Short mmCIF file of C-alpha atoms and ligand atoms in Angstrom, two decimals:
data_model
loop_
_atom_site.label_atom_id
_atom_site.label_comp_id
_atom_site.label_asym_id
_atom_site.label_seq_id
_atom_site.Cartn_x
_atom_site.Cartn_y
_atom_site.Cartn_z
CA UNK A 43 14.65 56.89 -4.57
CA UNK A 44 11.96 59.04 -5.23
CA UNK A 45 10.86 59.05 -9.26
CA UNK A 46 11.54 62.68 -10.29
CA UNK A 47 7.37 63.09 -10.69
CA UNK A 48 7.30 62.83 -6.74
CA UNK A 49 9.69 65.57 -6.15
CA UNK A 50 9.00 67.48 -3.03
CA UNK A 51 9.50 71.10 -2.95
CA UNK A 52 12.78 70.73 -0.88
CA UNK A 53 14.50 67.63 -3.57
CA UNK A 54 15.07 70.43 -6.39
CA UNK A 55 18.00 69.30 -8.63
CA UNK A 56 19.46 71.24 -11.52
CA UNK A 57 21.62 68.43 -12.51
CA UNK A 58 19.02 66.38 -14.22
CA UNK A 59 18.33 69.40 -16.33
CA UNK A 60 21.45 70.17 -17.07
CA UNK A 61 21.94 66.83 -18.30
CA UNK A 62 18.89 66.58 -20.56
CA UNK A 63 19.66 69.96 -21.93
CA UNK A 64 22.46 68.41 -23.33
CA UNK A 65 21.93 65.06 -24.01
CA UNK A 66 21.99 64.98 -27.54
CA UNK A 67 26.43 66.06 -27.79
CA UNK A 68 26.49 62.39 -26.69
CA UNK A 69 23.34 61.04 -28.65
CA UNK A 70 24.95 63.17 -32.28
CA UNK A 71 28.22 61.50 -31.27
CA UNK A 72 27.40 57.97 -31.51
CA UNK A 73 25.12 58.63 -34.59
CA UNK A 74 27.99 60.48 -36.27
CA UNK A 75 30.92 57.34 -35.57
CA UNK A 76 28.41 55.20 -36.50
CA UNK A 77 27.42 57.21 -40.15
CA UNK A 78 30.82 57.36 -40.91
CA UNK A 79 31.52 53.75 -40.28
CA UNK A 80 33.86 54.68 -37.15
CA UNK A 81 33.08 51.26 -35.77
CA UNK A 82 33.97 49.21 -38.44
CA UNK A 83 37.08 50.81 -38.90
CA UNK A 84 38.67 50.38 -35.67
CA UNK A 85 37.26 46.95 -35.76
CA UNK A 86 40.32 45.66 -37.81
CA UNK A 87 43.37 47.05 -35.60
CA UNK A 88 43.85 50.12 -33.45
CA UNK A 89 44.90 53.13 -34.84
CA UNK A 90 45.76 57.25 -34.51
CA UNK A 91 43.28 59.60 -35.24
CA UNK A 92 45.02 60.89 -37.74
CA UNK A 93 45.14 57.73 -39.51
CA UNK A 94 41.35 57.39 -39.02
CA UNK A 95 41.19 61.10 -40.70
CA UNK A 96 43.10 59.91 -44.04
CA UNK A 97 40.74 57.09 -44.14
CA UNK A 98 37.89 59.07 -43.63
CA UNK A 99 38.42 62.38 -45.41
CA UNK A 100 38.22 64.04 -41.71
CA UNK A 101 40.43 67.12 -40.08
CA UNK A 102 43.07 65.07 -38.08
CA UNK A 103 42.19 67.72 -34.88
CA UNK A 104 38.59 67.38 -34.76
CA UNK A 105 38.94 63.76 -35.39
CA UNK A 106 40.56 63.35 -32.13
CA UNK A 107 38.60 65.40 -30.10
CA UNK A 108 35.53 63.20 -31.89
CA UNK A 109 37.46 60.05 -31.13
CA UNK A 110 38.44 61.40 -27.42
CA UNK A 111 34.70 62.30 -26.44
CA UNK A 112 33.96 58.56 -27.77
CA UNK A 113 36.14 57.26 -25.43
CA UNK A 114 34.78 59.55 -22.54
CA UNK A 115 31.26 57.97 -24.17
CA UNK A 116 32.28 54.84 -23.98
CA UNK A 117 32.30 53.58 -27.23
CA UNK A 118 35.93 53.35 -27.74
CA UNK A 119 38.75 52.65 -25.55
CA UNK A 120 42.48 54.59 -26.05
CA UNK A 121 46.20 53.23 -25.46
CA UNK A 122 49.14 55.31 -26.02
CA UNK A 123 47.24 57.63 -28.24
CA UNK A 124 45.89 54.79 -30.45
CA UNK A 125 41.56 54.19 -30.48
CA UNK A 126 39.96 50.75 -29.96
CA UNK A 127 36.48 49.81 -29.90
CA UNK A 128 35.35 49.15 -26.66
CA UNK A 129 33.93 45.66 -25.85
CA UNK A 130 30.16 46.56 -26.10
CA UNK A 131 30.93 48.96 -29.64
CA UNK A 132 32.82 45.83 -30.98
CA UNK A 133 29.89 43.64 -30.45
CA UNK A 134 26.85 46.07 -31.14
CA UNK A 135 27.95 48.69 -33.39
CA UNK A 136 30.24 46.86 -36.08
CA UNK A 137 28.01 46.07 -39.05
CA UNK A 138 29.51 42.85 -39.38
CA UNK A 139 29.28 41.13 -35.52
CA UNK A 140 25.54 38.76 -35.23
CA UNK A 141 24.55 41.10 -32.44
CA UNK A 142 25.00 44.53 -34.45
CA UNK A 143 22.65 47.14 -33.96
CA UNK A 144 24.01 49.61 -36.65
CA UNK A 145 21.25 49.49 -38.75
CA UNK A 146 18.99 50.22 -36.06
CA UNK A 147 21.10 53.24 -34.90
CA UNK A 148 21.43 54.24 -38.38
CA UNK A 149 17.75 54.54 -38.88
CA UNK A 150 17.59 56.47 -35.11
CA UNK A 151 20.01 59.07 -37.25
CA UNK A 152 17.55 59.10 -39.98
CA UNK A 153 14.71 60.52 -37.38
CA UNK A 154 17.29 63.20 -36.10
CA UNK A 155 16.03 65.94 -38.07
CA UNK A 156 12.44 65.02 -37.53
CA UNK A 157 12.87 65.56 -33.48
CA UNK A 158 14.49 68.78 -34.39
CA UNK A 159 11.41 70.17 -35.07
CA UNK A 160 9.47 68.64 -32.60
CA UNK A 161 7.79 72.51 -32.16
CA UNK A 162 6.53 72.37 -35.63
CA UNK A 163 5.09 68.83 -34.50
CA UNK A 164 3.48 69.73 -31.63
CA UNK A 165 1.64 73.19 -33.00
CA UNK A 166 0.98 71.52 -36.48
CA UNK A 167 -0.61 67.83 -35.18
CA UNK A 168 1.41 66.60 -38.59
CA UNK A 169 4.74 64.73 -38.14
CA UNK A 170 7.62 66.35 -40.18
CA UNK A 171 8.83 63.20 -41.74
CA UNK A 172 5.75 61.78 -44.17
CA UNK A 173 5.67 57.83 -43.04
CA UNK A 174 5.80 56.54 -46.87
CA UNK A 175 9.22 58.40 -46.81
CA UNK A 176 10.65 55.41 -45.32
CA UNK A 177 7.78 52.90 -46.17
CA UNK A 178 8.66 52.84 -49.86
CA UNK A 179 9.24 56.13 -51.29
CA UNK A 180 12.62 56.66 -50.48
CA UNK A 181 14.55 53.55 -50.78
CA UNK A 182 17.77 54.31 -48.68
CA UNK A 183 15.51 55.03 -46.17
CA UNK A 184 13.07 52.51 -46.40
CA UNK A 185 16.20 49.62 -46.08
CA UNK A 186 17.34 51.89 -43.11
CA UNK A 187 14.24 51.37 -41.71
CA UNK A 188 13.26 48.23 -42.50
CA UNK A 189 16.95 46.34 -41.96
CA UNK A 190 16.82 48.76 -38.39
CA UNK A 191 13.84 46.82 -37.71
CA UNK A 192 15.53 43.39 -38.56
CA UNK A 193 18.29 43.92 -36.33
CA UNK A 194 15.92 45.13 -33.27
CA UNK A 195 13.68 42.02 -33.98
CA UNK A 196 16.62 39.50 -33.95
CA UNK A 197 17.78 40.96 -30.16
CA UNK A 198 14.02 41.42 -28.97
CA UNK A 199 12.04 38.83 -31.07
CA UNK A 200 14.19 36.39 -29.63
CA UNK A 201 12.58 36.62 -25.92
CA UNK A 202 8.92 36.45 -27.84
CA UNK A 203 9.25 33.15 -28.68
CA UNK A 204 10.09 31.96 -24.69
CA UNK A 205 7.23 33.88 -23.90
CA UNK A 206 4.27 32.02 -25.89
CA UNK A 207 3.68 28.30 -26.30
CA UNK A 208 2.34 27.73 -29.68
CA UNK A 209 3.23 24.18 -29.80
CA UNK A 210 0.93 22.13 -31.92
CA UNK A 211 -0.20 25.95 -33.87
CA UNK A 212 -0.11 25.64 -37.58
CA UNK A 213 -0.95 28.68 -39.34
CA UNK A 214 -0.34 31.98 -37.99
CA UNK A 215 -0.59 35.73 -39.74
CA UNK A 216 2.12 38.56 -39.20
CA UNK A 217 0.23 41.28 -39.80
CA UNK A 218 2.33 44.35 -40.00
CA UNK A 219 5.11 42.28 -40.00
CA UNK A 220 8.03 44.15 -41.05
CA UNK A 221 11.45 42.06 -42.03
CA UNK A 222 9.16 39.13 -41.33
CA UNK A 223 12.35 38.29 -38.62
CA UNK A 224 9.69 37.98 -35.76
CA UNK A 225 7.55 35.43 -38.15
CA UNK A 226 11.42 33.70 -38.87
CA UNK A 227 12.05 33.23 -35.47
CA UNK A 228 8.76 32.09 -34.27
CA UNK A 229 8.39 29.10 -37.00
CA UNK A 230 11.70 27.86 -35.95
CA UNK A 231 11.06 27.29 -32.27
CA UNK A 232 7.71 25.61 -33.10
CA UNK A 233 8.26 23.43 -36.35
CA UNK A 234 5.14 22.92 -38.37
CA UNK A 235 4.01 26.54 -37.57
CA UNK A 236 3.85 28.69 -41.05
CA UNK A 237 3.45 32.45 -41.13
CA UNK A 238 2.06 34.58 -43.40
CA UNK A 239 3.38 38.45 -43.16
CA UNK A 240 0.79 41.27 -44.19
CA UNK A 241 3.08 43.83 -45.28
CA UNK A 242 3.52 47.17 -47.83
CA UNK A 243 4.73 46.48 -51.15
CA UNK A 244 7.88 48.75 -50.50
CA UNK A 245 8.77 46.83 -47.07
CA UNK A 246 7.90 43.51 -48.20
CA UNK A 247 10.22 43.08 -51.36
CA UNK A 248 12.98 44.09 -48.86
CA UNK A 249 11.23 41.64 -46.47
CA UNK A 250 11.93 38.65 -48.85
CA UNK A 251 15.06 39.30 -49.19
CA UNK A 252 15.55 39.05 -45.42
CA UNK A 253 13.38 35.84 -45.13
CA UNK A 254 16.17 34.09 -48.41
CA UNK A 255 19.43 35.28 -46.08
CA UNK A 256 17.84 33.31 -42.85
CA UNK A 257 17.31 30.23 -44.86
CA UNK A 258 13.05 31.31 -43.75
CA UNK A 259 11.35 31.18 -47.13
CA UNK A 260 9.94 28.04 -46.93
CA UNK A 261 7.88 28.54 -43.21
CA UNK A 262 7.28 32.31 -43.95
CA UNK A 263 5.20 33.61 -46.81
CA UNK A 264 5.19 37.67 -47.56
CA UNK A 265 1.76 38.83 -48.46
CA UNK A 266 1.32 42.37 -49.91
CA UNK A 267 -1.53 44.16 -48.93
CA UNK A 268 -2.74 47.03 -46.31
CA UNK A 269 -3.52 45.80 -43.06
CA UNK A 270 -6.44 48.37 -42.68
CA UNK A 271 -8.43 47.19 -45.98
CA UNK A 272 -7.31 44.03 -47.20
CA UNK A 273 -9.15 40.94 -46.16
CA UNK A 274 -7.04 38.71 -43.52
CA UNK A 275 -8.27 35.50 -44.81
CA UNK A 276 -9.61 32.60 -42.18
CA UNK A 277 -8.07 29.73 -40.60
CA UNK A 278 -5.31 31.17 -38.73
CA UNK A 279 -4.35 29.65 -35.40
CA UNK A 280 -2.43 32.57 -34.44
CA UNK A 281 -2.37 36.41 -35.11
CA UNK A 282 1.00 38.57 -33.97
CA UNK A 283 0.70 42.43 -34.01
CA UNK A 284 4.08 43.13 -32.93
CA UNK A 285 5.06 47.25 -33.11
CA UNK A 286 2.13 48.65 -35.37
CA UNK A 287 -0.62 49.59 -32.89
CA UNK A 288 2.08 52.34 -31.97
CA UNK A 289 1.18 53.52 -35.53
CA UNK A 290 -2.76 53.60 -34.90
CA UNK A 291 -5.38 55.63 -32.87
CA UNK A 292 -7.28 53.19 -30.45
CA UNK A 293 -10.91 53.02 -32.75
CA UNK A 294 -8.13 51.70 -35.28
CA UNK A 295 -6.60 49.04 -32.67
CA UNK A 296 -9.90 48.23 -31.57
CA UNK A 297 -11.01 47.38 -35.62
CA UNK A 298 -7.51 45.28 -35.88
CA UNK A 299 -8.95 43.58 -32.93
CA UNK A 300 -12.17 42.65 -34.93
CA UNK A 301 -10.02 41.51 -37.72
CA UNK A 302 -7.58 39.73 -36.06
CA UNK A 303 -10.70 37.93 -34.16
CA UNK A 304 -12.55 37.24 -37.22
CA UNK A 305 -9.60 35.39 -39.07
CA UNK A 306 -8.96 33.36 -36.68
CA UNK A 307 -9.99 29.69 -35.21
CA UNK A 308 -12.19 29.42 -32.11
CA UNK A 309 -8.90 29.16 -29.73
CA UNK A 310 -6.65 30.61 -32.14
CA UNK A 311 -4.09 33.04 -30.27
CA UNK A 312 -4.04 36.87 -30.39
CA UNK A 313 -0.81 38.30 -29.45
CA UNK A 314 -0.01 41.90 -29.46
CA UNK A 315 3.78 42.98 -28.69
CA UNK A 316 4.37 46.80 -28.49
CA UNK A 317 6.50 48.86 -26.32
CA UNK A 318 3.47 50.45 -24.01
CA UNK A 319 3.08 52.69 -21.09
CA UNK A 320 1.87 52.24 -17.70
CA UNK A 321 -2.01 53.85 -17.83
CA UNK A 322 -2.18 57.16 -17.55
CA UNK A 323 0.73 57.54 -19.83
CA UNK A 324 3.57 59.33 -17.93
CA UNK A 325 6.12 56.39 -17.31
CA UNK A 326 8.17 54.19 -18.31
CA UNK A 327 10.21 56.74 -19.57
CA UNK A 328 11.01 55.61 -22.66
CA UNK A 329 7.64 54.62 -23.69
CA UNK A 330 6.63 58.41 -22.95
CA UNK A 331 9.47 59.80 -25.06
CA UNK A 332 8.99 56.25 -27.37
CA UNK A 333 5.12 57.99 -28.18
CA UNK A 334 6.67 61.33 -29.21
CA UNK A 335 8.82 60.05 -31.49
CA UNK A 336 5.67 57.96 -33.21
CA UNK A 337 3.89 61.77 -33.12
CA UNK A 338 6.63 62.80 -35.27
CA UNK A 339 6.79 59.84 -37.25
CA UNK A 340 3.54 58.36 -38.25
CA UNK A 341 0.15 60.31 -38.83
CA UNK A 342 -1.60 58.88 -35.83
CA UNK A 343 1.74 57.69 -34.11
CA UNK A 344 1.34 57.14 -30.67
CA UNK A 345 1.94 55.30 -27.36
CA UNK A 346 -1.07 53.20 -25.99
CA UNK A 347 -0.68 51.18 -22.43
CA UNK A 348 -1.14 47.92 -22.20
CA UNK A 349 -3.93 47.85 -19.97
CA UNK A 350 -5.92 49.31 -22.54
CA UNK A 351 -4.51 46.79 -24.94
CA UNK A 352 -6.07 44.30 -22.96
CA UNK A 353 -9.42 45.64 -22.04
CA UNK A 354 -10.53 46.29 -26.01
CA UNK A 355 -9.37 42.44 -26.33
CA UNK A 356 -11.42 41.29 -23.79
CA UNK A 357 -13.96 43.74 -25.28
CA UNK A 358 -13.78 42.04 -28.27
CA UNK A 359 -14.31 38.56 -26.97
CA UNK A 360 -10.73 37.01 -26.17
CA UNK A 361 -10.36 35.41 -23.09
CA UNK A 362 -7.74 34.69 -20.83
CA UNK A 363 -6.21 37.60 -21.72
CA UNK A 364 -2.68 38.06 -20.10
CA UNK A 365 -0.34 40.99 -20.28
CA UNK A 366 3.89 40.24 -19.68
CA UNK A 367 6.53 42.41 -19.97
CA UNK A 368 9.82 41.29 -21.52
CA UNK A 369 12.89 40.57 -19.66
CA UNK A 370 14.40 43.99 -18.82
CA UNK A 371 16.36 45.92 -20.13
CA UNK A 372 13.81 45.59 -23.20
CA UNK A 373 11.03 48.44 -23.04
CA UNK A 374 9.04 45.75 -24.85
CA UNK A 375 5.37 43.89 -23.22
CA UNK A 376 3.11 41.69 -24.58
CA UNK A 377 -0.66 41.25 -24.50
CA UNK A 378 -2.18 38.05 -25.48
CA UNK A 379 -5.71 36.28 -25.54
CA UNK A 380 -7.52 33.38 -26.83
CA UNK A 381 -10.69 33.56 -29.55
CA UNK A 382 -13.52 32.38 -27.94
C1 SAM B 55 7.45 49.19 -36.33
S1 SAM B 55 7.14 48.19 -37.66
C2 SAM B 55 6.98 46.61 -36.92
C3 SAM B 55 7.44 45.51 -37.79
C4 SAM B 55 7.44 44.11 -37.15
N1 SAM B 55 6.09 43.67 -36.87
C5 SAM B 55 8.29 44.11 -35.91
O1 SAM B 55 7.74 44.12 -34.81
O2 SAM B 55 9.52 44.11 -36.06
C6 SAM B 55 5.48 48.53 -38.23
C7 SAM B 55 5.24 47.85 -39.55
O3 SAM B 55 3.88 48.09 -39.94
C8 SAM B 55 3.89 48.24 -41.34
N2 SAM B 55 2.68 48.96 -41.75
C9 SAM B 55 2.34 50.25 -41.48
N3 SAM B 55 1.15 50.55 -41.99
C10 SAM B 55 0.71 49.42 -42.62
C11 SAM B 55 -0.48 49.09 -43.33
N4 SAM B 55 -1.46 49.99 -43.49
N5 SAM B 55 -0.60 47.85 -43.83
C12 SAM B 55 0.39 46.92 -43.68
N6 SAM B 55 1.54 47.18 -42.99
C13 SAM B 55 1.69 48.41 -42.47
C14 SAM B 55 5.14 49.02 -41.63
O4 SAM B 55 5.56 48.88 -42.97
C15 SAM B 55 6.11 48.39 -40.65
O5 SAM B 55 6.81 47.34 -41.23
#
């Protein structure tokens, strides 16, 4: 089929429209169950929506028209007027399951109002949600955020690690590193590998706490600092940049570069993991749409591709620099290189 950008005059179809015109009734659903804790609830036993209502301080009506269009969604199943989770809600979406992405979701619901004013965005050049809101100044927000990323990392960090041989690698720096759980699960496929994670004060305390519940403390060190103007050290074998050159214009990718470079060992590994487009921009579509949401997110949030990626490496002096996309369905690729 056709992508929709190759259209021909005569392949005009108003259904697409109509259903991105409303995409968000199903998008406010899930984020809704999943703020109120829907998930968990039905987790224990089936039940009315009435009975969900008492629980939940809800109007027993517009509970089960909420509960109804979750079943249409998906997300629940229904028996003789009592709700289940379905199958994929009971594994992703109840806080307690290994594979839960509520946190993540949770911190999606966070950036609701920020795409709501996505006009503002685009006339103003400023996001509408300052960056330190949920880097440290609000706290709620900053665990959303930073426990959102822990749960993404522990379903797509856990393809990174199949992806690289760093056998025989001892010292490696996250920089940018988030929950550290990339850094956690990297050290434990290659014993003898430590990490050190360059993070923000108000991530990193939340970080550490992370790091003591996976048993990771002893392989992965949290470093506070600013990955623009502290001083990465030297003697690194490896260097991961995973998700933060979505935060940075390219001058400042191309200066991580440098730094990352300069750190490390002749031979010592670069490898930069971000979800990027194809060049020019326009596709995959979620990288597109993933580079608004950085616009309204981050100062100079942004989408880069990973061609580019590669080309200021090899700019830089890496060689055999490789680019690999993760196993679908993660919108995630990788760039890596060696120092010279
Ligand atoms: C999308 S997260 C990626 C986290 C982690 N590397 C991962 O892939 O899961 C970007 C991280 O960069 C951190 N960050 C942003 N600006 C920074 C700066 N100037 N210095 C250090 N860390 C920064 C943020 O706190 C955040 O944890």
């Amino acid at each position: 089929m056709a992508s929709r950008s190759e259209e021909q005059p005569g392949d005009a179809d108003p259904s697409f429209i109509m259903a991105l015109g409303t995409a968000y009734w199903g998008s406010r659903t899930l984020l809704a169950a999943n703020r109120l804790g829907v998930f968990d609830i039905l987790s224990g036993e089936p039940m009315r929506a009435s009975e969900l209502a008492e629980k939940l301080g809800l109007v027993p009506a517009a509970t089960e028209l909420f509960l109804n269009a979750c079943v249409a969604l998906g997300l629940c199943e229904k028996d003789q007027g009592r709700f289940r989770n379905s199958v994929s809600s009971e594994t992703y979406l109840v806080s307690t399951s290994p594979a839960s992405m509520a946190n993540a979701i949770r911190y999606s619901d966070n950036l609701f109002s920020s795409w709501g004013k996505l006009e503002q965005a685009l006339a103003s050049g400023e996001p509408p949600m300052a960056a330190k809101t949920y880097l440290g100044d609000d706290r709620a927000q900053t665990r959303d955020f930073v426990y959102g990323m822990h749960d993404r990392a522990l379903a797509v960090g856990r393809c990174l690690p199949e992806m690289i041989d760093l056998c025989g690698r001892k010292k490696m720096l996250d920089v940018g590193g988030g929950p550290g759980t990339y850094s956690a699960l990297i050290t434990a496929r290659f014993p003898g590998l430590h990490s050190d994670v360059l993070e923000l004060a108000g991530v990193a305390e939340i970080a550490a706490e992370i790091l003591d519940g996976l048993n990771a403390s002893d392989r992965v060190t949290m470093r506070e600092g600013d990955y623009h103007s502290s001083d990465f050290g030297v003697g690194y074998d490896v260097v991961l940049m995973s998700g933060m050159f979505h935060r940075e214009t390219a001058e400042n990718c191309r200066r991580l570069i440098d730094k990352a470079r300069a750190c490390l060992e002749p031979g010592g590994m670069l490898i930069v993991s971000d979800v990027f487009t194809d060049t020019g921009g326009t596709g995959p579509e979620f990288a597109a749409l993933f580079g608004l949401n950085m616009m309204l997110t981050a100062p100079d949030g942004r989408v880069h591709a990973d061609a580019d990626v590669a080309a200021w490496m090899a700019d830089a002096g890496f060689l055999e620099v490789v680019r690999q996309p993760f196993p679908p369905p993660m919108p995630h690729r990788i760039v890596t290189g060696l120092r010279s």
